[in-house]
Coordinates of C-alpha atoms in Angstrom, one line a residue:
X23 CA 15.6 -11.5 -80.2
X24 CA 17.9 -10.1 -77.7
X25 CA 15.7 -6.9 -77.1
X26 CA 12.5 -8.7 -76.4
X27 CA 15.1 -11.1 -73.6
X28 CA 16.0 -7.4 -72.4
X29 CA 12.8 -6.0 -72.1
X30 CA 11.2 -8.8 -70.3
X31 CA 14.0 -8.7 -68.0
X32 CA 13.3 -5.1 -67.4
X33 CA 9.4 -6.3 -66.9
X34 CA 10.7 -8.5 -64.1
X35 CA 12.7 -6.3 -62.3
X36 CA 10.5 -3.1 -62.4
X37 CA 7.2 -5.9 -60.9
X38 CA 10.6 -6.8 -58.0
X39 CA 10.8 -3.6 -57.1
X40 CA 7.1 -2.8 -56.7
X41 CA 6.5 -5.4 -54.7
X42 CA 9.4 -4.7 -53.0
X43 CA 8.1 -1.1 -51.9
X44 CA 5.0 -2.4 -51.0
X45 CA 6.1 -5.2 -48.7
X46 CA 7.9 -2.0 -46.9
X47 CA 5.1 0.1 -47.0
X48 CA 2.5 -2.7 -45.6
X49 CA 5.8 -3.2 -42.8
X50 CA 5.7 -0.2 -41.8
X51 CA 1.8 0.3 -41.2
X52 CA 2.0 -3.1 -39.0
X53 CA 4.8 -1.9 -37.2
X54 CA 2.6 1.3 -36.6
X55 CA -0.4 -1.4 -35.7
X56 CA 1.8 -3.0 -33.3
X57 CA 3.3 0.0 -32.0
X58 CA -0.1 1.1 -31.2
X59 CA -2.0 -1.7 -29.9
X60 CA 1.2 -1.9 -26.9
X61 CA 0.6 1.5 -26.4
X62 CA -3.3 1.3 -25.7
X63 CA -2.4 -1.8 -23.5
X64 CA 0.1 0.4 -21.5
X65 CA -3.1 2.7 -21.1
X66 CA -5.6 -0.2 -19.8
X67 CA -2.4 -1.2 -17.6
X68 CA -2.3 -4.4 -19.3
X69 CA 1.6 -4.8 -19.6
X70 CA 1.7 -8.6 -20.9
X71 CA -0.6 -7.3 -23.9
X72 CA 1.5 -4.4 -24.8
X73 CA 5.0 -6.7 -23.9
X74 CA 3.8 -9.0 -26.8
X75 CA 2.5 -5.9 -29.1
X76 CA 6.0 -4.0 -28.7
X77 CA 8.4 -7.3 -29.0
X78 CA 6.4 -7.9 -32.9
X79 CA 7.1 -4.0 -34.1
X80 CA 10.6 -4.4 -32.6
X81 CA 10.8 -7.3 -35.0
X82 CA 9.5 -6.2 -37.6
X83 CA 11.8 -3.5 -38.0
X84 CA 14.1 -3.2 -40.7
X85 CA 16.3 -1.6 -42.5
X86 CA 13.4 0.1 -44.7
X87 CA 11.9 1.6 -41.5
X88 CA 11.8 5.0 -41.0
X89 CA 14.3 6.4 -37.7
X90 CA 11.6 8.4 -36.8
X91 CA 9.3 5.3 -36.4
X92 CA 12.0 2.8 -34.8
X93 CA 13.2 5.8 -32.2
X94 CA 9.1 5.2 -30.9
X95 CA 9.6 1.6 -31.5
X96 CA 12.5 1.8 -29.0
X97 CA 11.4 4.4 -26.7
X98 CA 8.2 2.9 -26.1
X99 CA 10.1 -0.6 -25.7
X100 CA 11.9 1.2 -23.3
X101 CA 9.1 2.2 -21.0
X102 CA 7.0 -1.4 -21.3
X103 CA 10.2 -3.5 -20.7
X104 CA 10.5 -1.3 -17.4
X105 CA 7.2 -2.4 -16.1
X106 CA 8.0 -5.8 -17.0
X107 CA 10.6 -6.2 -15.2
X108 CA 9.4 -4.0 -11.7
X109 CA 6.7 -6.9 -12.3
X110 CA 9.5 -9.7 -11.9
X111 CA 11.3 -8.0 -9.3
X112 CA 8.2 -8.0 -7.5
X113 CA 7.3 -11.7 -8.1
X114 CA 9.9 -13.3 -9.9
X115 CA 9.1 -15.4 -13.2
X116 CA 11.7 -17.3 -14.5
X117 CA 10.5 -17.8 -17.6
X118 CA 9.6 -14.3 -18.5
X119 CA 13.3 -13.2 -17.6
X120 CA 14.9 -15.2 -19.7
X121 CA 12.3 -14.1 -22.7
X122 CA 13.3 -10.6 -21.6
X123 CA 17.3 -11.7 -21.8
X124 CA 16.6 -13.0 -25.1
X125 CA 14.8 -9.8 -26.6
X126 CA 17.8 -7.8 -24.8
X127 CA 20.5 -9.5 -26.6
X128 CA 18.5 -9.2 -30.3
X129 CA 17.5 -6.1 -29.8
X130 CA 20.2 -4.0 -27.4
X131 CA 19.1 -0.4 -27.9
X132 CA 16.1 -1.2 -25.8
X133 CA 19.0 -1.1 -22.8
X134 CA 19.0 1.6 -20.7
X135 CA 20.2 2.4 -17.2
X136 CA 17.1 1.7 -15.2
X137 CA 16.6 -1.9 -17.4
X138 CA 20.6 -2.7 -16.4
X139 CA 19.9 -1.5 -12.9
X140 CA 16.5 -3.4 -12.1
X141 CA 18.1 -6.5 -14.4
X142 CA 20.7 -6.3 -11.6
X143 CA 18.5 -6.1 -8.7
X144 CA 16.4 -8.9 -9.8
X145 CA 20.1 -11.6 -10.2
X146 CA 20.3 -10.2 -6.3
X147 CA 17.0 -10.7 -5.3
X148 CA 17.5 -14.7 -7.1
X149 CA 20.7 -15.1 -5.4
X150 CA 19.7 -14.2 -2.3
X151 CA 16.7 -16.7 -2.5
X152 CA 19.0 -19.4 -3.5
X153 CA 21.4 -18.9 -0.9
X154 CA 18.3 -18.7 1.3
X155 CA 16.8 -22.2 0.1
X156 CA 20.5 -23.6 0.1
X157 CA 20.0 -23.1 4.1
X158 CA 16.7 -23.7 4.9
X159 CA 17.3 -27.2 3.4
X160 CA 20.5 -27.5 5.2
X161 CA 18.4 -26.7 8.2
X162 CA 16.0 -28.9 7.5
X163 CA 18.1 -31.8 6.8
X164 CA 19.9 -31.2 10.2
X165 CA 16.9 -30.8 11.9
X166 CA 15.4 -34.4 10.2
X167 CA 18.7 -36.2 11.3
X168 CA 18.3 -34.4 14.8
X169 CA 14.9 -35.9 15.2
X170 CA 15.8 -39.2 13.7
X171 CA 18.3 -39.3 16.3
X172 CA 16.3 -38.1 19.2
X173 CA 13.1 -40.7 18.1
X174 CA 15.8 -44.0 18.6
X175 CA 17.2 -42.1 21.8
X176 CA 13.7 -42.6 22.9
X177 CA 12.6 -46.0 21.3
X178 CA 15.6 -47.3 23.1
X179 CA 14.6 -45.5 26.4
X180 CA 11.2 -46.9 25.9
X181 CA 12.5 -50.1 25.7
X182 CA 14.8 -50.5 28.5
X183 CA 12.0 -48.6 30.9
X184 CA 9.4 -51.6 29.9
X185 CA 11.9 -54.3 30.2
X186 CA 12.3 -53.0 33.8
X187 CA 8.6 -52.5 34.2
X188 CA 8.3 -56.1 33.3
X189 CA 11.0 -57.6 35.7
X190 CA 9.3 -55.1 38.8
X191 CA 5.9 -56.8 38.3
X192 CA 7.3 -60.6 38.4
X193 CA 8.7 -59.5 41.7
X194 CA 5.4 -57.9 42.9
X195 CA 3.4 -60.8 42.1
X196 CA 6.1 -63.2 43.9
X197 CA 5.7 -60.9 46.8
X198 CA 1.4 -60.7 46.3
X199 CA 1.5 -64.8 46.1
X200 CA 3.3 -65.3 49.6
X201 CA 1.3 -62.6 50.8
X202 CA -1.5 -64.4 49.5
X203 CA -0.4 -67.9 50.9
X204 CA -0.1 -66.1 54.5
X205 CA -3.6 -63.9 54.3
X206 CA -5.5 -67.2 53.3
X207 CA -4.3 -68.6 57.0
X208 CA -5.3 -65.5 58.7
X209 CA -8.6 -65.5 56.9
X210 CA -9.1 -69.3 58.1
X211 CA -8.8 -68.3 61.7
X212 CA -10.5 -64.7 61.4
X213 CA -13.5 -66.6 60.3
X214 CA -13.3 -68.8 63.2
X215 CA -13.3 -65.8 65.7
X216 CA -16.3 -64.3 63.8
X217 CA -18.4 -67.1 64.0
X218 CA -18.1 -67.3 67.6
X219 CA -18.7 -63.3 68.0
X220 CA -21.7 -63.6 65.5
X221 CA -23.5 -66.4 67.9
X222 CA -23.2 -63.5 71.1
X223 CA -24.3 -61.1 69.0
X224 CA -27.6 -62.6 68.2
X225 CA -28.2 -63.0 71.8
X226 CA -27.5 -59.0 72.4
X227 CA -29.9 -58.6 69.7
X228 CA -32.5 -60.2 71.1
X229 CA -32.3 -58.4 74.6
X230 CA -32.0 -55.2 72.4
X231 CA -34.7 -55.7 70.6
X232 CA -37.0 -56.1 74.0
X233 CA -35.6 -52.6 75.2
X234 CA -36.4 -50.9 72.0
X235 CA -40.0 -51.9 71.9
X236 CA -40.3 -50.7 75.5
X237 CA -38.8 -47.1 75.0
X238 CA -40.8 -46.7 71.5
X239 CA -43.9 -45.7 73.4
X240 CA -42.0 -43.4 75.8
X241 CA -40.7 -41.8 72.6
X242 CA -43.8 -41.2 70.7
X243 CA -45.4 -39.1 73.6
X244 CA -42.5 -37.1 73.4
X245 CA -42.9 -36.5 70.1
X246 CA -46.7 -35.4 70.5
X247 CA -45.5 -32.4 72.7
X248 CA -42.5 -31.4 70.5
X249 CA -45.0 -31.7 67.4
X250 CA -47.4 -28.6 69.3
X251 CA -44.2 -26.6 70.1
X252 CA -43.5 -26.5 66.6
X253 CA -47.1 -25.5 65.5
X254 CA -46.9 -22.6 67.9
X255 CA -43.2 -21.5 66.9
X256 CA -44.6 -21.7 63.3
X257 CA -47.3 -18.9 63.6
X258 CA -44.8 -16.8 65.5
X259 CA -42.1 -17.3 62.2
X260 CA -45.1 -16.2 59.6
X261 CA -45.9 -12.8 61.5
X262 CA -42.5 -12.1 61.2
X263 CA -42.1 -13.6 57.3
X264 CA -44.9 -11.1 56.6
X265 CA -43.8 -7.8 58.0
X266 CA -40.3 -8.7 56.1
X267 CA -42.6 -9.0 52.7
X268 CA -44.0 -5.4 52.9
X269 CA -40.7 -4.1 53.5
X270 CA -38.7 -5.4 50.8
X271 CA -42.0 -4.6 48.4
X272 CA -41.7 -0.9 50.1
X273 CA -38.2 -1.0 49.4
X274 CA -38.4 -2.0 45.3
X275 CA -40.9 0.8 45.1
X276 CA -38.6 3.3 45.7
X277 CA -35.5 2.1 44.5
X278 CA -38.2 2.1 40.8
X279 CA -38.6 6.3 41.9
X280 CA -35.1 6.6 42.0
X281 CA -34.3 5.1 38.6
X282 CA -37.3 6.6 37.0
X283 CA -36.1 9.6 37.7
X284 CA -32.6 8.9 37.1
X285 CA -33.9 8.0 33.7
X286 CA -35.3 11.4 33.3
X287 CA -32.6 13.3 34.0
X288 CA -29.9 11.3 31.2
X289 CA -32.8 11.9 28.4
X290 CA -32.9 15.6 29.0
X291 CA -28.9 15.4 28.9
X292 CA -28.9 13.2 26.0
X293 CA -31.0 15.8 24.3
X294 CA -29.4 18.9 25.1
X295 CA -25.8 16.7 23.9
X296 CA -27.6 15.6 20.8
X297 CA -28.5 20.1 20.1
X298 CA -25.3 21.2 21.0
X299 CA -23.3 18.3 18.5
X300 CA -26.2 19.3 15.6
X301 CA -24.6 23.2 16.8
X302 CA -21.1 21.7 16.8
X303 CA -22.1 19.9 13.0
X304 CA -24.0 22.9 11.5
X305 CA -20.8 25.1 12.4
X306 CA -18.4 22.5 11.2
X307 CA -20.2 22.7 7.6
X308 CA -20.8 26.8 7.7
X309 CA -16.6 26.6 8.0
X310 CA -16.3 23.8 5.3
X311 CA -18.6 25.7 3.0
X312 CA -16.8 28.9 3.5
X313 CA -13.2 27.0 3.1
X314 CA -13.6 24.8 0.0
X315 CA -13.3 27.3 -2.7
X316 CA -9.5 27.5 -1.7
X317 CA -8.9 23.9 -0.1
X318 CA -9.3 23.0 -3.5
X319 CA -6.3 24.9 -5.0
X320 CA -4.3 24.0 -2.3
X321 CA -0.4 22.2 -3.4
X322 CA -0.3 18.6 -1.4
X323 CA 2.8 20.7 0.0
X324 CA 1.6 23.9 0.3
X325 CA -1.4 24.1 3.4
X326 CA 0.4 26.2 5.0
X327 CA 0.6 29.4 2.9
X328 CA 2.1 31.9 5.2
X329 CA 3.3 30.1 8.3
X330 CA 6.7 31.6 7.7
X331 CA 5.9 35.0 7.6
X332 CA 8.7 35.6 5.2
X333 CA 8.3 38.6 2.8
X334 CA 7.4 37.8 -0.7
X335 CA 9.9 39.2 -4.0
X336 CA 7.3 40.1 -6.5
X337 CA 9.7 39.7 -10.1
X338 CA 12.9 38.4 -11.0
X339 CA 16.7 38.3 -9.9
X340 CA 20.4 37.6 -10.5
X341 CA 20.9 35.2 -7.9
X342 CA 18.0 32.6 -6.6
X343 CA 19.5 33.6 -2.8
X344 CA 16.4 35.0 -0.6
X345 CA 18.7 37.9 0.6
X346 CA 18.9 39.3 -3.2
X347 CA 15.1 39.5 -3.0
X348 CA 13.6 43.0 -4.6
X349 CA 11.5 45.2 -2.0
X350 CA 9.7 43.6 0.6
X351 CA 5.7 43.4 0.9
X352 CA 4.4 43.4 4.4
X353 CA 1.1 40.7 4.3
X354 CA -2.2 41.5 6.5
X355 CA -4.6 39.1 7.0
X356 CA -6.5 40.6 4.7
X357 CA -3.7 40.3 1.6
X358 CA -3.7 36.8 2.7
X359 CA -7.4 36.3 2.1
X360 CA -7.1 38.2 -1.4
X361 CA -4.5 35.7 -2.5
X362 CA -6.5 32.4 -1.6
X363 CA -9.4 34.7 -3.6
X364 CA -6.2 35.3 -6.6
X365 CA -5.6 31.7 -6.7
X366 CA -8.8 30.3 -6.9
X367 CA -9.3 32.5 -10.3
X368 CA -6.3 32.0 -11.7
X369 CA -7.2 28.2 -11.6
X370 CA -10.8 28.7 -13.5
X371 CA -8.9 30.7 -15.7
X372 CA -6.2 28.1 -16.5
X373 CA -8.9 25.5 -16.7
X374 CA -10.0 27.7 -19.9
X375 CA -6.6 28.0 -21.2
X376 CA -6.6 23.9 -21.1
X377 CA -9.5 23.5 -22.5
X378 CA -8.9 26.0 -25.4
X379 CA -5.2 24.3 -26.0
X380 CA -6.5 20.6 -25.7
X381 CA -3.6 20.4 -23.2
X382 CA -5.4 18.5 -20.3
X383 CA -3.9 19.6 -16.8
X384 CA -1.1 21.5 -18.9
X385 CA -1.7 24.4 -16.2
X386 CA -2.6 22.0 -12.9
X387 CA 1.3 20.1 -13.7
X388 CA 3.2 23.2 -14.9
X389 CA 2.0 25.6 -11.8
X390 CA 2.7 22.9 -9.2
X391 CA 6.1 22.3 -10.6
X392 CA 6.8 25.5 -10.4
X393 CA 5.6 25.4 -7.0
X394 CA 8.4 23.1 -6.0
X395 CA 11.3 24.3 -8.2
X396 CA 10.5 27.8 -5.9
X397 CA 10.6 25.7 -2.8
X398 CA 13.8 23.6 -3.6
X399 CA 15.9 27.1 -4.8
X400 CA 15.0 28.8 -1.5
X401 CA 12.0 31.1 -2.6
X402 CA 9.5 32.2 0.6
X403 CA 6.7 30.0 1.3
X404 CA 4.9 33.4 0.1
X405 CA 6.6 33.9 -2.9
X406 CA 6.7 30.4 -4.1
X407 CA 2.8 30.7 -4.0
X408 CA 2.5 33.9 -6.3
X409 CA 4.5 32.1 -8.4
X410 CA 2.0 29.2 -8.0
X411 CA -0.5 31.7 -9.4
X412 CA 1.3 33.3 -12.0
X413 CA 2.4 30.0 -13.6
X414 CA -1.0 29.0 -13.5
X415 CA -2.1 31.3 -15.9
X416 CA 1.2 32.1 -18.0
X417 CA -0.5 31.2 -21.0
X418 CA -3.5 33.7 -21.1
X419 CA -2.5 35.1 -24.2
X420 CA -4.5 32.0 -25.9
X421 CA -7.7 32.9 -25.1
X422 CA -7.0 35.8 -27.3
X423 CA -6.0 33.8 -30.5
X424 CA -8.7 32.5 -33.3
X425 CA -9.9 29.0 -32.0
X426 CA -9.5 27.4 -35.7
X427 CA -5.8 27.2 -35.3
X428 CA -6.1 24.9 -32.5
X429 CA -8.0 22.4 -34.8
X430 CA -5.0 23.0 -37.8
X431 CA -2.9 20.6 -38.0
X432 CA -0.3 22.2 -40.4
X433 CA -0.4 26.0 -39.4
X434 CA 0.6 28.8 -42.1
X435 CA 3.3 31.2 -41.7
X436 CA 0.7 33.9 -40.4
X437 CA -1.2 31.4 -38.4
X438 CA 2.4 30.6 -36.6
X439 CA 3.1 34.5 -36.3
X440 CA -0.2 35.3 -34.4
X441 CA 0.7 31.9 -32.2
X442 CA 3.5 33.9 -30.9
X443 CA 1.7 37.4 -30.4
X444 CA 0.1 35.2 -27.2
X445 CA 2.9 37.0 -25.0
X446 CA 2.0 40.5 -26.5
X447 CA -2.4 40.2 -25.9
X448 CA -2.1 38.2 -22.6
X449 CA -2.3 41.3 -20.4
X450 CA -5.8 42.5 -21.4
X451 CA -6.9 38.7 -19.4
X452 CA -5.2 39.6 -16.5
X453 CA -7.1 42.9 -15.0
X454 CA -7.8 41.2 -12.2
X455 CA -4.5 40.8 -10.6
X456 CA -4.1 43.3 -8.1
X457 CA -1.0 45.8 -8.9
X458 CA 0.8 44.8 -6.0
X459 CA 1.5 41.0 -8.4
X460 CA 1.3 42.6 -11.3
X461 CA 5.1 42.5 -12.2
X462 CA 5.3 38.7 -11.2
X463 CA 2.3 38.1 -13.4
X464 CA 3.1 40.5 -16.2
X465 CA 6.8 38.5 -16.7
X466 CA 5.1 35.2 -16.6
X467 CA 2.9 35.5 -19.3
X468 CA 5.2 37.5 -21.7
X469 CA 8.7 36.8 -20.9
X470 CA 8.5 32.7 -20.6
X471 CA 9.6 32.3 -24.5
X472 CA 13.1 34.1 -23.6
X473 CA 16.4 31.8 -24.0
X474 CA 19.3 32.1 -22.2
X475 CA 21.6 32.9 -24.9
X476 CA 18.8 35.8 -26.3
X477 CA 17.8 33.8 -28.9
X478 CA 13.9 34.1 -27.6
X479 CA 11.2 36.6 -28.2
X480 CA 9.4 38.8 -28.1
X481 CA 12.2 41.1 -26.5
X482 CA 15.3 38.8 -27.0
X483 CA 16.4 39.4 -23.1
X484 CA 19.4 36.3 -22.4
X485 CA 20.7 35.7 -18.8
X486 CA 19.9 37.4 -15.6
X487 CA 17.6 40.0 -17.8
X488 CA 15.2 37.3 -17.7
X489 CA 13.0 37.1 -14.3
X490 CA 12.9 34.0 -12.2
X491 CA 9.4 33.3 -13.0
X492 CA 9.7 33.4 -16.8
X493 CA 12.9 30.9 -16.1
X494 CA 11.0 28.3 -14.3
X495 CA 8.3 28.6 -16.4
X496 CA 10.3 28.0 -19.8
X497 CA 11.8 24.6 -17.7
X498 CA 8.7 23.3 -16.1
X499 CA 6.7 23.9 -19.4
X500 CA 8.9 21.8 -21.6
X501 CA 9.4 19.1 -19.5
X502 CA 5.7 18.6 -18.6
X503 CA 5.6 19.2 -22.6
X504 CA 8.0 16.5 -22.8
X505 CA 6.9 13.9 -19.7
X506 CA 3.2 13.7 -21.6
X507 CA 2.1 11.8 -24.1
X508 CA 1.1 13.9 -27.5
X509 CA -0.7 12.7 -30.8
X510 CA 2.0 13.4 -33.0
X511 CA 4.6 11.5 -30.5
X512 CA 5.4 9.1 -27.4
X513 CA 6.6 10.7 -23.4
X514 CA 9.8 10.3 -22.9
X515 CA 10.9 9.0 -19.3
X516 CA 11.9 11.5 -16.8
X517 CA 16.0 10.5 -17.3
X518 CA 15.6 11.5 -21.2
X519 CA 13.8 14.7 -20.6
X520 CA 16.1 15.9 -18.0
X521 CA 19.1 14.8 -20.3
X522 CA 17.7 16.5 -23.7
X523 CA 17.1 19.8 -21.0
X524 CA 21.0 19.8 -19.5
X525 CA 21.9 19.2 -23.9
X526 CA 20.2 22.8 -24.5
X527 CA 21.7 25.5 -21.8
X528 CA 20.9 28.1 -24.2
X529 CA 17.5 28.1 -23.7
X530 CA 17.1 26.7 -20.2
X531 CA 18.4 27.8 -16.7
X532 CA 20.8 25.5 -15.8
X533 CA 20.6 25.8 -12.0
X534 CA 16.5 24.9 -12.4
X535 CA 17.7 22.0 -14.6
X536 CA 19.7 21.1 -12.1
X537 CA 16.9 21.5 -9.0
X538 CA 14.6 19.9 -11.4
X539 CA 16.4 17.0 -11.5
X540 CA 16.5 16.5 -7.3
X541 CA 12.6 17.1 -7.2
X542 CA 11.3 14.3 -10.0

């Protein structure tokens, strides 16, 4: 009896467990879900999408989860919070802070540096808007009592200017009514006097009206004569109206020549301008045409190519100083025109190498950061562009190697060993370089595995044996490695991948880590 209780106990417990390891399993692939779905949103720049998708993995995390898994969780958590709140800073949201506040305090390894900082700027940013509110509506409730104060100053003004505009016009109409009274005497006795003047005036009228009649005869012979003056006057006027008509129409006749032929003269111009700007145009594309193969290889720094005229070191050094350069080469214009010719084929070339390595712009980012990290140490404008070239095309050694292993995703110990024979095969792609670069070119693509304790191959050099190009290239490759986004992991933000480089000097240069760091 007890046996059968102990093996249906055992029954119980083993179906607990089960379930158990399946509930973690089933977390675990919707954590991935989660983790994924925020990440495609960061893609499509949808950051509210991928807030939401990140916050549910961070919660579903547990202590069944993997570290490899909650390390993305977090790190991914790290980048999207970021956006989120350069979103708020930018146009604050109340609500979404506090949500943020909230996730920070449940979850606090999301914290880093730049999520403290901008967590700061954003309570400055708030304060100084309250502060700013606090005053305009201390301003504005000044300038309301102002004006209340100001509108009865006035209403009262009003008022005591009407009450004296009513007491002046009682005294004006006492003084119209006793002018009034006095005018209405004078008027009595003016129409006296004109009643008496009217009477002798009819009489004048009538003795006028006898002389009129008389003189109107008189007057109408005069105007007989005038009337024939006039006629005569009138022909003499149109003689004269006449000859002035052909001599303005003689006039407009040539003042049309003169613009006729004025108009001549500016079409010819225009048309000889019009050829000499369709010269000016079809000389303008000849250049462009004969220009674009190396305007598009050009650094957004780097136009200027040898405006220095500083000598260029051709391999590495000790010391990143100019003066420890090795032996000087002397440009002509002519070497300067082979090296815009160098660098345009040494980017087709790295093209390949991308395309072969399913590394998209691995090449384009790693050459350009080399670019700078030359720049920044003190290299020649010269210099830093061979090394341009070189860095471009470190990585020849690929095309060499069998294109299955690229689609492998667990490589064999053989498949691994003919990986790192890329440095040892890379100079049969690179017969093109002229032998004046070769040195820079031939320690870019086989020394930029060394480490700086000699822990690197193929030759194991540590230190100063290894050549300035082969040290910037081992720094800019791994943290453009780094900085990208792979299948098998997430980027890491600039601060990390600078950090995790300054963790490992023996395999990194620490003064490039250190000029890297200034530059990004």
């Amino acid at each position: 009896m007890l046996s059968g209780k102990y093996k249906k106990f055992l029954l119980i417990l083993s179906i607990v467990l089960f379930s158990a390891s399946l509930f973690a399993v089933d977390t675990s692939a919707l954590v991935k879900k989660q983790l994924t779905a925020a990440e495609d949103a960061m893609d499509e720049a949808d950051i509210e999408t991928a807030y939401k998708k990140v916050n549910g993995a961070l919660q579903m995390l547990n202590d069944e989860t993997t570290p490899a898994l909650r390390a993305s969780v977090v790190s991914e958590a790290k980048l999207i919070y970021q956006q989120k709140l350069e979103g708020i800073l930018e146009k604050y949201d109340g609500a979404a802070l506090s949500d943020i506040n909230i996730m920070l305090e449940k979850y606090p390894e999301v914290k880093n540096t730049k999520i403290e900082k901008l967590l700061g700027q954003i309570d400055e940013n708030q304060k100084i808007a309250i502060e700013n509110q606090r005053k305009a509506e201390l301003a504005a409730s000044e300038a309301a009592a102002q004006r209340r104060h100001n509108e009865e100053q006035q209403s009262i003004r009003k008022q005591t200017q009407a009450i004296e505009q009513q007491n002046s016009a009682l005294e004006k109409q006492n003084e119209a009514i006793s002018k009034q009274a006095a005018s209405n005497a004078e008027l009595a006795e003016s129409m006296k006097t004109q009643a008496e003047e009217l009477a002798k005036s009819n009489e004048n009228s009538e003795k006028n009206l006898k002389a009129i009649q008389e003189g109107f005869s008189g007057m109408q012979d005069s105007l007989t004569d005038q009337a024939e003056a006039i006629k005569e006057s009138s022909k003499a006027q149109s003689k004269s109206t006449t000859i002035m008509v052909f001599s303005i129409i003689g006039i407009a006749l040539l003042i049309l020549i003169i613009v006729f032929v004025v108009i001549i003269i500016a079409r010819k111009s225009m048309k000889a301008q019009a050829v000499q700007q369709e010269q000016y145009m079809q000389a303008f594309r000849l250049i462009a045409e004969n220009t674009s193969n190396t305007n598009r290889i050009m650094l957004g720094g780097a136009t200027d190519l040898y405006g220095q005229g500083a000598p260029l070191r051709l391999a590495g050094t000790s010391t990143w100083a100019p003066a420890a350069a090795l032996p000087d080469v002397t440009f002509t214009p002519e070497d300067e025109e082979e090296l815009k010719a160098l660098a345009v084929k040494c980017e087709e070339i790295g093209t390949k190498i991308d395309q072969i390595t399913n590394r998209k712009n691995n090449s384009k980012n790693v050459s350009e950061l080399v670019y700078k990290l030359s720049m920044q140490l003190g290299l020649s404008q010269g210099n830093s562009m061979l090394n341009f070239c070189a860095a471009m095309i470190y990585d020849a050694g690929f095309l060499g190697v069998d294109p299955e292993i690229w689609e492998t995703e667990t490589l064999s110990d053989e498949q691994k060993e003919e990986m790192r024979s890329h440095v040892n095969i890379a100079e049969k792609y690179l017969d093109f370089v002229p032998k004046k670069y070769w040195e820079v070119f031939d320690d870019a693509s086989k020394k930029h595995h060394e480490n700086m304790d000699g822990s690197g191959y193929p030759h194991g050099l540590k230190g100063d044996e290894i050549p300035q190009i082969a040290r910037l290239i081992r720094v800019a490759e791994t943290y453009v490695s780094m900085s990208s986004r792979r299948n098998y992991r997430q980027a890491l933000d600039k601060e990390t991948a600078i950090e995790k480089l300054r963790e490992q000097p023996e395999f990194y240069d620490g003064a490039v880590v250190d000029t890297l760091e200034q530059i990004v």
